[in-house]
PDB file of C-alpha atoms in Angstrom:
ATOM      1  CA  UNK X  20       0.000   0.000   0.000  1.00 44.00           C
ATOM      2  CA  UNK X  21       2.850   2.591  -0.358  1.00 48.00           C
ATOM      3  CA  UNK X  22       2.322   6.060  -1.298  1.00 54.00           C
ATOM      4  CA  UNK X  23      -1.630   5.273  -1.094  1.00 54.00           C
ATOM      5  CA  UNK X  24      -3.711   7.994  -2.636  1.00 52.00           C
ATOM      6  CA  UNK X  25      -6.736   8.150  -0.568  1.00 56.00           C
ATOM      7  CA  UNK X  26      -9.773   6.294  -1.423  1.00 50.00           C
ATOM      8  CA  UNK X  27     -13.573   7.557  -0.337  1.00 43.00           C
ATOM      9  CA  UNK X  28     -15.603   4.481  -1.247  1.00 52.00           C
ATOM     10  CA  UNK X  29     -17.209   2.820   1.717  1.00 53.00           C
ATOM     11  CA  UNK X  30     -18.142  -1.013   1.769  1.00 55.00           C
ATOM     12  CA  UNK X  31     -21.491  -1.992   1.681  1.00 56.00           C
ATOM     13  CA  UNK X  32     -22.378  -3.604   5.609  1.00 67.00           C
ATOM     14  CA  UNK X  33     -22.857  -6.718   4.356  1.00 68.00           C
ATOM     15  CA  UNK X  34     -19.683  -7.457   2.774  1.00 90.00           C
ATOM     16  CA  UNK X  35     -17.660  -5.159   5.303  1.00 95.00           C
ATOM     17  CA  UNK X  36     -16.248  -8.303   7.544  1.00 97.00           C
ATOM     18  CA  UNK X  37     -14.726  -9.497   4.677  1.00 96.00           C
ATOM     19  CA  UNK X  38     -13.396  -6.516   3.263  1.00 97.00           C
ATOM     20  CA  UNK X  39     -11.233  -6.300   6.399  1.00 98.00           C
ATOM     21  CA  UNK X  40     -10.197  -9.957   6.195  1.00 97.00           C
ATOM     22  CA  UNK X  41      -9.007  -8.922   2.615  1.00 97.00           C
ATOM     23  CA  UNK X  42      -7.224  -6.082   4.045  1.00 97.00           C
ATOM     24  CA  UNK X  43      -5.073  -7.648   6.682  1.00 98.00           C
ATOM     25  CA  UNK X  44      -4.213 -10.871   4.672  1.00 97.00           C
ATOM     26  CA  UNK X  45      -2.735  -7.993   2.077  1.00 97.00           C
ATOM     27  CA  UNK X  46      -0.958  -6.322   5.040  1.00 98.00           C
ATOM     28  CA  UNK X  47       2.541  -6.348   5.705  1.00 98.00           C
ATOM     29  CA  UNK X  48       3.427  -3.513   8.132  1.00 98.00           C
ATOM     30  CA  UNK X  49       1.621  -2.488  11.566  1.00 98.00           C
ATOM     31  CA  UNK X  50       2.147   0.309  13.386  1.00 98.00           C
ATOM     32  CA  UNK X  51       1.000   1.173  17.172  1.00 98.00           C
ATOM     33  CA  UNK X  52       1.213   4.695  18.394  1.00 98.00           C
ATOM     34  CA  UNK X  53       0.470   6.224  21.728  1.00 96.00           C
ATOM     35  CA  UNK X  54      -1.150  10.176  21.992  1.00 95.00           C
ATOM     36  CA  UNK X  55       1.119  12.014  23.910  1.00 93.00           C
ATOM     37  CA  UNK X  56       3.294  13.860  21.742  1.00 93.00           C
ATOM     38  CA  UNK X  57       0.052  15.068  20.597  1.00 95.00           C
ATOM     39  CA  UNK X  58      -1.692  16.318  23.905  1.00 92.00           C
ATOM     40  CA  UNK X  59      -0.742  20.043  23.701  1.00 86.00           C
ATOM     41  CA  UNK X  60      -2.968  20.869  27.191  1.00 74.00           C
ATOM     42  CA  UNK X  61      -3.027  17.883  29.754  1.00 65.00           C
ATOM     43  CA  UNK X  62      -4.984  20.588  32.066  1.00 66.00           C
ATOM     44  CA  UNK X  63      -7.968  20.770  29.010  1.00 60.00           C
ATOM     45  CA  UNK X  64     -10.845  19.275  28.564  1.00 62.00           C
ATOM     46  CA  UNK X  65     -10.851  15.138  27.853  1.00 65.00           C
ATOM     47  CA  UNK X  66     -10.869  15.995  24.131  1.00 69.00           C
ATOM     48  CA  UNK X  67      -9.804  19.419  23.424  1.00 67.00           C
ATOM     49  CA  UNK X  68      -6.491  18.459  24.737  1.00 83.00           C
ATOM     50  CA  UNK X  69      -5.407  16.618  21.430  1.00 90.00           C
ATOM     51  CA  UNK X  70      -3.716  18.270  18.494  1.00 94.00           C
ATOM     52  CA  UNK X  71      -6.141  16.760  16.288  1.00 95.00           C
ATOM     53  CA  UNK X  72      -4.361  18.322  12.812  1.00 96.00           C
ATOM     54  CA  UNK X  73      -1.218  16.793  14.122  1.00 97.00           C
ATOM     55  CA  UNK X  74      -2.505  13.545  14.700  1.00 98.00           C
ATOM     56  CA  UNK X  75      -4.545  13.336  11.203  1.00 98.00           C
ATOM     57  CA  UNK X  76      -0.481  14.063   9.726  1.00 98.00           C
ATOM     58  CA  UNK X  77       0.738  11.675  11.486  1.00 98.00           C
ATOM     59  CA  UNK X  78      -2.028   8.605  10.397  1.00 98.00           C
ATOM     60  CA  UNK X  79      -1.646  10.658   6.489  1.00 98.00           C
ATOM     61  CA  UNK X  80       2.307  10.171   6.505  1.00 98.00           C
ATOM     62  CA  UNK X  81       2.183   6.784   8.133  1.00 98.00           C
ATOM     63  CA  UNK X  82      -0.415   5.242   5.498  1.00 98.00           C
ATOM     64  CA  UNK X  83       0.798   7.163   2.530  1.00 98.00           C
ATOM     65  CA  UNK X  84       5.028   5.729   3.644  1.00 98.00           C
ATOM     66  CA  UNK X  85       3.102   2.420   3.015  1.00 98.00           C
ATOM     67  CA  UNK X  86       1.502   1.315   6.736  1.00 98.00           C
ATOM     68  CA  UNK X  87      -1.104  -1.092   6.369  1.00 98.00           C
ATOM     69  CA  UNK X  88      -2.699  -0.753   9.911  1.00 98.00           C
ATOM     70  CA  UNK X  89      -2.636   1.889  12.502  1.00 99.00           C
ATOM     71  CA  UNK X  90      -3.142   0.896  16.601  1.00 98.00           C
ATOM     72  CA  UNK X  91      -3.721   3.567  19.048  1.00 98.00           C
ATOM     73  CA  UNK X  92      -2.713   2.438  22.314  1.00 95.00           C
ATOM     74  CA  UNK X  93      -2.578   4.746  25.210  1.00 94.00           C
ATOM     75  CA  UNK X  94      -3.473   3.820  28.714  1.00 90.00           C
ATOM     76  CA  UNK X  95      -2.726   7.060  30.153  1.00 89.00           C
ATOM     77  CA  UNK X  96      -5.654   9.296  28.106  1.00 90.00           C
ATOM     78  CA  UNK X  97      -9.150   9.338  29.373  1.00 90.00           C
ATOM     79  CA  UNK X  98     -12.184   7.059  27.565  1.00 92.00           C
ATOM     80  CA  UNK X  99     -13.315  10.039  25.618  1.00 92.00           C
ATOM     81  CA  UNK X 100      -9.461  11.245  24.033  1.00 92.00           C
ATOM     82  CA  UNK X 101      -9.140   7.934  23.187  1.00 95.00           C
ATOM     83  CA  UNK X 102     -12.420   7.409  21.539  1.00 96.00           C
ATOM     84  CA  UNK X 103     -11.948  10.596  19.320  1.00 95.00           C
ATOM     85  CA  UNK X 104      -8.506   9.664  18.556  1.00 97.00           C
ATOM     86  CA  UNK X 105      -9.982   6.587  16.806  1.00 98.00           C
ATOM     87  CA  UNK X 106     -12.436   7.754  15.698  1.00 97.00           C
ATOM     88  CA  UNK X 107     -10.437   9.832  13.469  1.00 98.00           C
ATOM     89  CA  UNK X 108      -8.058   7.508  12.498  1.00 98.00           C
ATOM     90  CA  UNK X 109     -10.984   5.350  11.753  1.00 98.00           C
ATOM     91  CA  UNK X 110     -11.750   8.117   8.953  1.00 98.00           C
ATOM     92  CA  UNK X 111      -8.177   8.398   7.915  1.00 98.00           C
ATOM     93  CA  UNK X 112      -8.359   4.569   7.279  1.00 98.00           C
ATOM     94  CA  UNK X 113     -11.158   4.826   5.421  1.00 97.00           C
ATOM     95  CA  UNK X 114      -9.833   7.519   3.069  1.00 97.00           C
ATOM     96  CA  UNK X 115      -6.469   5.797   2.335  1.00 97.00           C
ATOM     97  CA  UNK X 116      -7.801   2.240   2.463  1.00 97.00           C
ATOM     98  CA  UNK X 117      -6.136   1.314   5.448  1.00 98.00           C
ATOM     99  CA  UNK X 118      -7.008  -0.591   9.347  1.00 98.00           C
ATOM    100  CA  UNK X 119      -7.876   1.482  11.915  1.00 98.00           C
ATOM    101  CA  UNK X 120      -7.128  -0.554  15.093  1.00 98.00           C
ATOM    102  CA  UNK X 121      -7.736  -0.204  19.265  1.00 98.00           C
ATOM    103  CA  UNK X 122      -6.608  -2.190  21.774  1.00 96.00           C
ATOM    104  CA  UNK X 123      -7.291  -3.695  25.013  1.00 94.00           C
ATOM    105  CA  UNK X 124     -11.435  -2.585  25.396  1.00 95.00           C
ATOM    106  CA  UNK X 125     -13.813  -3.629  23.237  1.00 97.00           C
ATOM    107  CA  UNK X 126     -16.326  -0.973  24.006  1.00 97.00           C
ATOM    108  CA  UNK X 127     -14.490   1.706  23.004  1.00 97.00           C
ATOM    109  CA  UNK X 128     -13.489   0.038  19.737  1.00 98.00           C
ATOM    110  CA  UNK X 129     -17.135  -0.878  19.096  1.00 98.00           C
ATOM    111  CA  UNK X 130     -18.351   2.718  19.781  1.00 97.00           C
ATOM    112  CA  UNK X 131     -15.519   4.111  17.986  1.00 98.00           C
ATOM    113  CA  UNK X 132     -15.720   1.552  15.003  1.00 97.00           C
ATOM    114  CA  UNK X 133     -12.478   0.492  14.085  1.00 98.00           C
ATOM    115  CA  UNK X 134     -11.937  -2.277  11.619  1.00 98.00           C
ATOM    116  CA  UNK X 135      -9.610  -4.423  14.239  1.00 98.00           C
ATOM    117  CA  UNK X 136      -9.564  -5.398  17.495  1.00 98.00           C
ATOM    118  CA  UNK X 137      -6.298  -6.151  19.581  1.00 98.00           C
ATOM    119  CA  UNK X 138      -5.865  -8.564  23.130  1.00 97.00           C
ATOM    120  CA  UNK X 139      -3.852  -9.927  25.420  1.00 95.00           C
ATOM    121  CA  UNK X 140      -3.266 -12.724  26.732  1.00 95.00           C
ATOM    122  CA  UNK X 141      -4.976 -11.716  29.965  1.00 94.00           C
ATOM    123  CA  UNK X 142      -7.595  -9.598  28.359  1.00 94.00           C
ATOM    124  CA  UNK X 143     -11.112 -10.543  27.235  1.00 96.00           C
ATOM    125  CA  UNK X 144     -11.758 -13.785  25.420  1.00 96.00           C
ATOM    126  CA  UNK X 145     -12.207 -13.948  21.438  1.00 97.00           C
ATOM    127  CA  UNK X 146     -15.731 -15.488  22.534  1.00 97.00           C
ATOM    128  CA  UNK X 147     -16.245 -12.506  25.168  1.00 97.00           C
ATOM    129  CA  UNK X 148     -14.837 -10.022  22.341  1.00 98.00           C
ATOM    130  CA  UNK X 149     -17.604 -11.261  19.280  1.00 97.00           C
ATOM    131  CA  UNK X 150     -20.353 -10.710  22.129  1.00 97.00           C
ATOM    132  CA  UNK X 151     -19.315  -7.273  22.047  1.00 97.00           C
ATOM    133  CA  UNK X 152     -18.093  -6.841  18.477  1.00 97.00           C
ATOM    134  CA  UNK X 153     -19.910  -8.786  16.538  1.00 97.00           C
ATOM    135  CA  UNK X 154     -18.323 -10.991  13.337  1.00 96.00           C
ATOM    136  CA  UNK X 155     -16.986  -7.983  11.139  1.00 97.00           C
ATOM    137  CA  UNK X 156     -14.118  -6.764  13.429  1.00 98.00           C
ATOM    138  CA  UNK X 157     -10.830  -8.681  12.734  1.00 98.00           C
ATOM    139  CA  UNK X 158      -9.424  -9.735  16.115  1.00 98.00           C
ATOM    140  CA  UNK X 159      -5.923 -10.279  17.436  1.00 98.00           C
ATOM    141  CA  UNK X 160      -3.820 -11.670  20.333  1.00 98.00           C
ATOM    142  CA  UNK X 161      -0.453 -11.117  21.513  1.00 97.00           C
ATOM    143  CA  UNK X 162       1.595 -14.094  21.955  1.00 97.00           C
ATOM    144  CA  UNK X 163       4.825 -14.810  24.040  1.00 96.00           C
ATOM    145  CA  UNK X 164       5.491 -18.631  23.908  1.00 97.00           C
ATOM    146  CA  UNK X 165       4.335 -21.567  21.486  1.00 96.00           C
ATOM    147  CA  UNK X 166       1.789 -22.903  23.202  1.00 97.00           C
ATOM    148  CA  UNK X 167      -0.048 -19.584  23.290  1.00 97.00           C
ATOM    149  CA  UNK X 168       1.124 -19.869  19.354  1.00 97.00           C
ATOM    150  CA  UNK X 169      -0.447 -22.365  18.632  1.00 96.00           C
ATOM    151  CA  UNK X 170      -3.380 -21.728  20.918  1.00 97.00           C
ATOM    152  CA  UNK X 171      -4.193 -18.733  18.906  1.00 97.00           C
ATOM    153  CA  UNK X 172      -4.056 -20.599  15.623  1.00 96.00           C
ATOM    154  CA  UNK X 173      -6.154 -23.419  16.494  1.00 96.00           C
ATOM    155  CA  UNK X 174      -8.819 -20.115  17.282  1.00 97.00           C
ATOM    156  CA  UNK X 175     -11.396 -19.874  14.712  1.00 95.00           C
ATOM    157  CA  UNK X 176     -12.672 -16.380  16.105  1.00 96.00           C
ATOM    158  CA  UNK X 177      -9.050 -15.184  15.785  1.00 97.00           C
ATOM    159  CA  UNK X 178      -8.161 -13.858  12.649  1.00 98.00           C
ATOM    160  CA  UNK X 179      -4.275 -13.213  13.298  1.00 98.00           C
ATOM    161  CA  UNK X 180      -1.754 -13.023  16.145  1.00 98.00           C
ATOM    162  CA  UNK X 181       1.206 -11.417  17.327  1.00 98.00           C
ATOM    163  CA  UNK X 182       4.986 -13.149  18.216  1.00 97.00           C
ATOM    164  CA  UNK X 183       6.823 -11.090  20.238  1.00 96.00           C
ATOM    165  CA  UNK X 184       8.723  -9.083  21.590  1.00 96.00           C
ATOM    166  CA  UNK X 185      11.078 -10.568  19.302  1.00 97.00           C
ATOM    167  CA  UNK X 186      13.794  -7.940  21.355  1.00 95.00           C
ATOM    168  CA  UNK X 187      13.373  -5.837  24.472  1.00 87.00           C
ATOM    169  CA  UNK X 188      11.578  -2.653  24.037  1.00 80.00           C
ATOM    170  CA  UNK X 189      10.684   0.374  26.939  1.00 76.00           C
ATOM    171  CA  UNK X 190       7.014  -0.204  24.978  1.00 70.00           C
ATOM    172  CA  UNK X 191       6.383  -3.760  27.051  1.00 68.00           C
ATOM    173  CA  UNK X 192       8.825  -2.941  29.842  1.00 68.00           C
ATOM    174  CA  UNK X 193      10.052  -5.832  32.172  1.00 68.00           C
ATOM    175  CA  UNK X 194       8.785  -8.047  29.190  1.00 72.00           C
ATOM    176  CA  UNK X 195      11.432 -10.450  28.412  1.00 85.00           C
ATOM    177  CA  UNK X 196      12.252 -11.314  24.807  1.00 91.00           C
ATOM    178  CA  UNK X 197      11.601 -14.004  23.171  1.00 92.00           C
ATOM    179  CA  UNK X 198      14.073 -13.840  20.294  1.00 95.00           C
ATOM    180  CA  UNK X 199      13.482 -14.987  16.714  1.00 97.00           C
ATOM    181  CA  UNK X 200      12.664 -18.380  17.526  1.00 96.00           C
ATOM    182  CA  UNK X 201       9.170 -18.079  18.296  1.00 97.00           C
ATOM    183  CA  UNK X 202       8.399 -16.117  14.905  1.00 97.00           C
ATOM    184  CA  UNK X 203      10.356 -18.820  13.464  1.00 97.00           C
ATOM    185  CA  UNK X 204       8.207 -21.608  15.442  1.00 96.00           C
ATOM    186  CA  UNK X 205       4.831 -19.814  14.112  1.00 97.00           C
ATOM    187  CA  UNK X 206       5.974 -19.623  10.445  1.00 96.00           C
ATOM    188  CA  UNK X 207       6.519 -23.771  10.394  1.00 95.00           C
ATOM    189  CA  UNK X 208       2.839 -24.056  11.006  1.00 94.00           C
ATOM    190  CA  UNK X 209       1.983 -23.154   7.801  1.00 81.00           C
ATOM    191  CA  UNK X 210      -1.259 -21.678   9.049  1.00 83.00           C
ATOM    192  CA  UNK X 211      -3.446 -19.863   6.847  1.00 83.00           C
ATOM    193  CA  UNK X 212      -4.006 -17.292   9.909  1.00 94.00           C
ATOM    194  CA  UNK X 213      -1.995 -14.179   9.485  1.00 96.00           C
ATOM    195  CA  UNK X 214       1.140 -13.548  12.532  1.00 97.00           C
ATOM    196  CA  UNK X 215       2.978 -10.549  12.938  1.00 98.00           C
ATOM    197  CA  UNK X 216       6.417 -10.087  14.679  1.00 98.00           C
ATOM    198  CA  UNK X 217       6.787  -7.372  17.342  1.00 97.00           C
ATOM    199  CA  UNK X 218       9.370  -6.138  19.966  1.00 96.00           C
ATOM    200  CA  UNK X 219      12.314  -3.272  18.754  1.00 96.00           C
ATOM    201  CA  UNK X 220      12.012  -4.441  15.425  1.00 98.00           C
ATOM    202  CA  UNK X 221      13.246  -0.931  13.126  1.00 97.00           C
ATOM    203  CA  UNK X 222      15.095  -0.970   9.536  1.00 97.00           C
ATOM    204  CA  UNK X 223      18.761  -2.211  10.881  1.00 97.00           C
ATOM    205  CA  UNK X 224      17.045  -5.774  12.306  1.00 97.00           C
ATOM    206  CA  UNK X 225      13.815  -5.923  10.263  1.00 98.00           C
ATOM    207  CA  UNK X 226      16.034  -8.246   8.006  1.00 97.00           C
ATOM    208  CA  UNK X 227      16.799 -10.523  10.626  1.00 98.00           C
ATOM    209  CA  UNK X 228      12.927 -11.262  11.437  1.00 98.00           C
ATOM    210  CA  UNK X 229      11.916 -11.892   7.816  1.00 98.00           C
ATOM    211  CA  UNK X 230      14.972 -14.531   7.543  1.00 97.00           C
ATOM    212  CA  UNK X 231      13.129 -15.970  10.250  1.00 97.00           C
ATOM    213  CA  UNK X 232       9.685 -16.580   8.191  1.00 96.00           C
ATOM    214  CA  UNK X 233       8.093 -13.520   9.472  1.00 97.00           C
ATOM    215  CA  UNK X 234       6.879 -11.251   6.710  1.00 96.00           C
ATOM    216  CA  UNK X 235       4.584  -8.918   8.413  1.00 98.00           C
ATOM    217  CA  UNK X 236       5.622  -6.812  11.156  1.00 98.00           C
ATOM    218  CA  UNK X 237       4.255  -4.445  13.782  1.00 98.00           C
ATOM    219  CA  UNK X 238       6.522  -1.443  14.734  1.00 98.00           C
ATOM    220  CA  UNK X 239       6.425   1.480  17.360  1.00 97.00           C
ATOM    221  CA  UNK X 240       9.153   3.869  17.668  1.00 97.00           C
ATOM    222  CA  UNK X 241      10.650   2.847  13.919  1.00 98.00           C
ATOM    223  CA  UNK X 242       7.590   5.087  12.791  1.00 98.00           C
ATOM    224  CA  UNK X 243       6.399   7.392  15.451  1.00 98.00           C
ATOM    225  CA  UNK X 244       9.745   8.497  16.560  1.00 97.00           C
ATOM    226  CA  UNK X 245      11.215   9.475  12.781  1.00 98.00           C
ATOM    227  CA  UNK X 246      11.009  12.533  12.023  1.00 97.00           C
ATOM    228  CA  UNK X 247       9.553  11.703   8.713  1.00 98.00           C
ATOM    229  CA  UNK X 248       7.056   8.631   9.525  1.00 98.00           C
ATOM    230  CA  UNK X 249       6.386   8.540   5.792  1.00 98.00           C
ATOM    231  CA  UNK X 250       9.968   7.635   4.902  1.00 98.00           C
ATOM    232  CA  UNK X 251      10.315   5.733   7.809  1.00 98.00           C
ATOM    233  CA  UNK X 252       7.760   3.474   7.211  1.00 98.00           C
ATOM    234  CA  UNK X 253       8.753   3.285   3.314  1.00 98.00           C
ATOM    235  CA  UNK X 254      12.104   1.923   4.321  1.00 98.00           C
ATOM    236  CA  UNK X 255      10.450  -0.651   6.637  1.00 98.00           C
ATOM    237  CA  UNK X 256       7.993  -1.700   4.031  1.00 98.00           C
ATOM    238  CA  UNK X 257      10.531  -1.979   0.930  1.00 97.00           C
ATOM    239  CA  UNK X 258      12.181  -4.476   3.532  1.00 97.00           C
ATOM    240  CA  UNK X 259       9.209  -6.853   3.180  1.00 97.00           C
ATOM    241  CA  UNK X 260       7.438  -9.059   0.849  1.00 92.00           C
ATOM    242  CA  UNK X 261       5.059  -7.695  -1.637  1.00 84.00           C
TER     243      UNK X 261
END
């Protein structure tokens, strides 16, 4: 999807579950961001404190450098700052055929309506998740060994899943790594289910996680640290597969 000129059709309901499907089998690079380089108050109101324009140029460059999915993830914003933050990247999305993603609650992704839905391991259930949701949100799951692996593939209500972090990262701090074995483990399944690779992966190491059989990736600070996320993320993406 690099250098994505934006696109204003919207999917019928009916066939919008599989639209997104479509999407993230196509998609190679995943990027989660947090909202506080964009809070210019913190003493505003629960909305007004985002820099909305900056945050709609961030999503822009990101998609546009070739980012198939966007995650906000902030646990330090209130309910409603995190709700308009998607909401708008949920429009941004739209306009550049992208994913808009949240993560952890379900009830702000429903009321927000992003296209995917992200977990933990000690989060809600897929089953608990579709009560929510419904059948048209792709769903996700972090993964740290190969039992959860393979617990996660053997999930029909899961459409993909992450391995990771591949290396330490201050994102997941007192995480431990789990090197490039367990990307490595996930690719011999053969599954038809898409995985992801995650943990300090940027554009010096990306190589090293593709020779392991991952070939789609999820990123933080590679993109929303660089002071061009556009060229950033090109550089990531040229690294994997078409």
């Amino acid at each position: 999807m690099t250098d994505n000129e934006p696109m204003a059709e919207t999917p019928h309901p009916k066939h919008l579950g599989r639209m997104r499907r479509e999407r993230l089998l196509a998609s190679r690079l995943y990027v989660c961001t947090d909202l506080q380089r964009f809070i210019t108050r913190p003493e505003a109101g629960p909305v007004d404190e985002l820099d909305f324009d900056a945050l709609r140029e961030f999503f822009v460059a990101a998609f546009t450098g070739g980012v198939d999915i966007i995650q906000v993830r902030d646990k330090h914003v209130t309910v409603q700052t995190e709700i308009a933050a998607l909401v708008l990247l949920r429009q941004v999305a739209d306009e550049y055929a992208g994913l808009s993603a949240a993560n952890d609650r379900a009830d702000v992704a429903a009321i927000a309506g992003v296209d995917v839905f992200h977990v933990g391991q000690d989060d809600l259930s897929t089953e608990e998740a579709r009560m929510i949701l419904g059948d048209d949100v792709v769903i996700g799951r972090s993964c740290q060994t190969i039992e959860q692996v393979r617990e996660a593939d053997s999930d029909i209500g899961l459409d993909y899943f992450c391995t990771g972090p591949i290396w330490e990262t201050p994102t997941k701090p007192g995480r431990a790594a789990v090197g490039l074995e367990l990307p490595a483990q996930a690719a011999a399944l053969e599954s038809a289910k898409a995985f992801f690779a995650i943990g300090g992966i940027d554009e010096t190491n990306i190589g090293e996680v593709t020779a392991a059989g991952a070939d789609r990736v999820v990123v933080v600070r590679a993109v929303t640290q660089a002071s061009d996320p556009a060229a950033s993320a090109r550089a990531l993406r040229d690294q994997l597969p078409a």
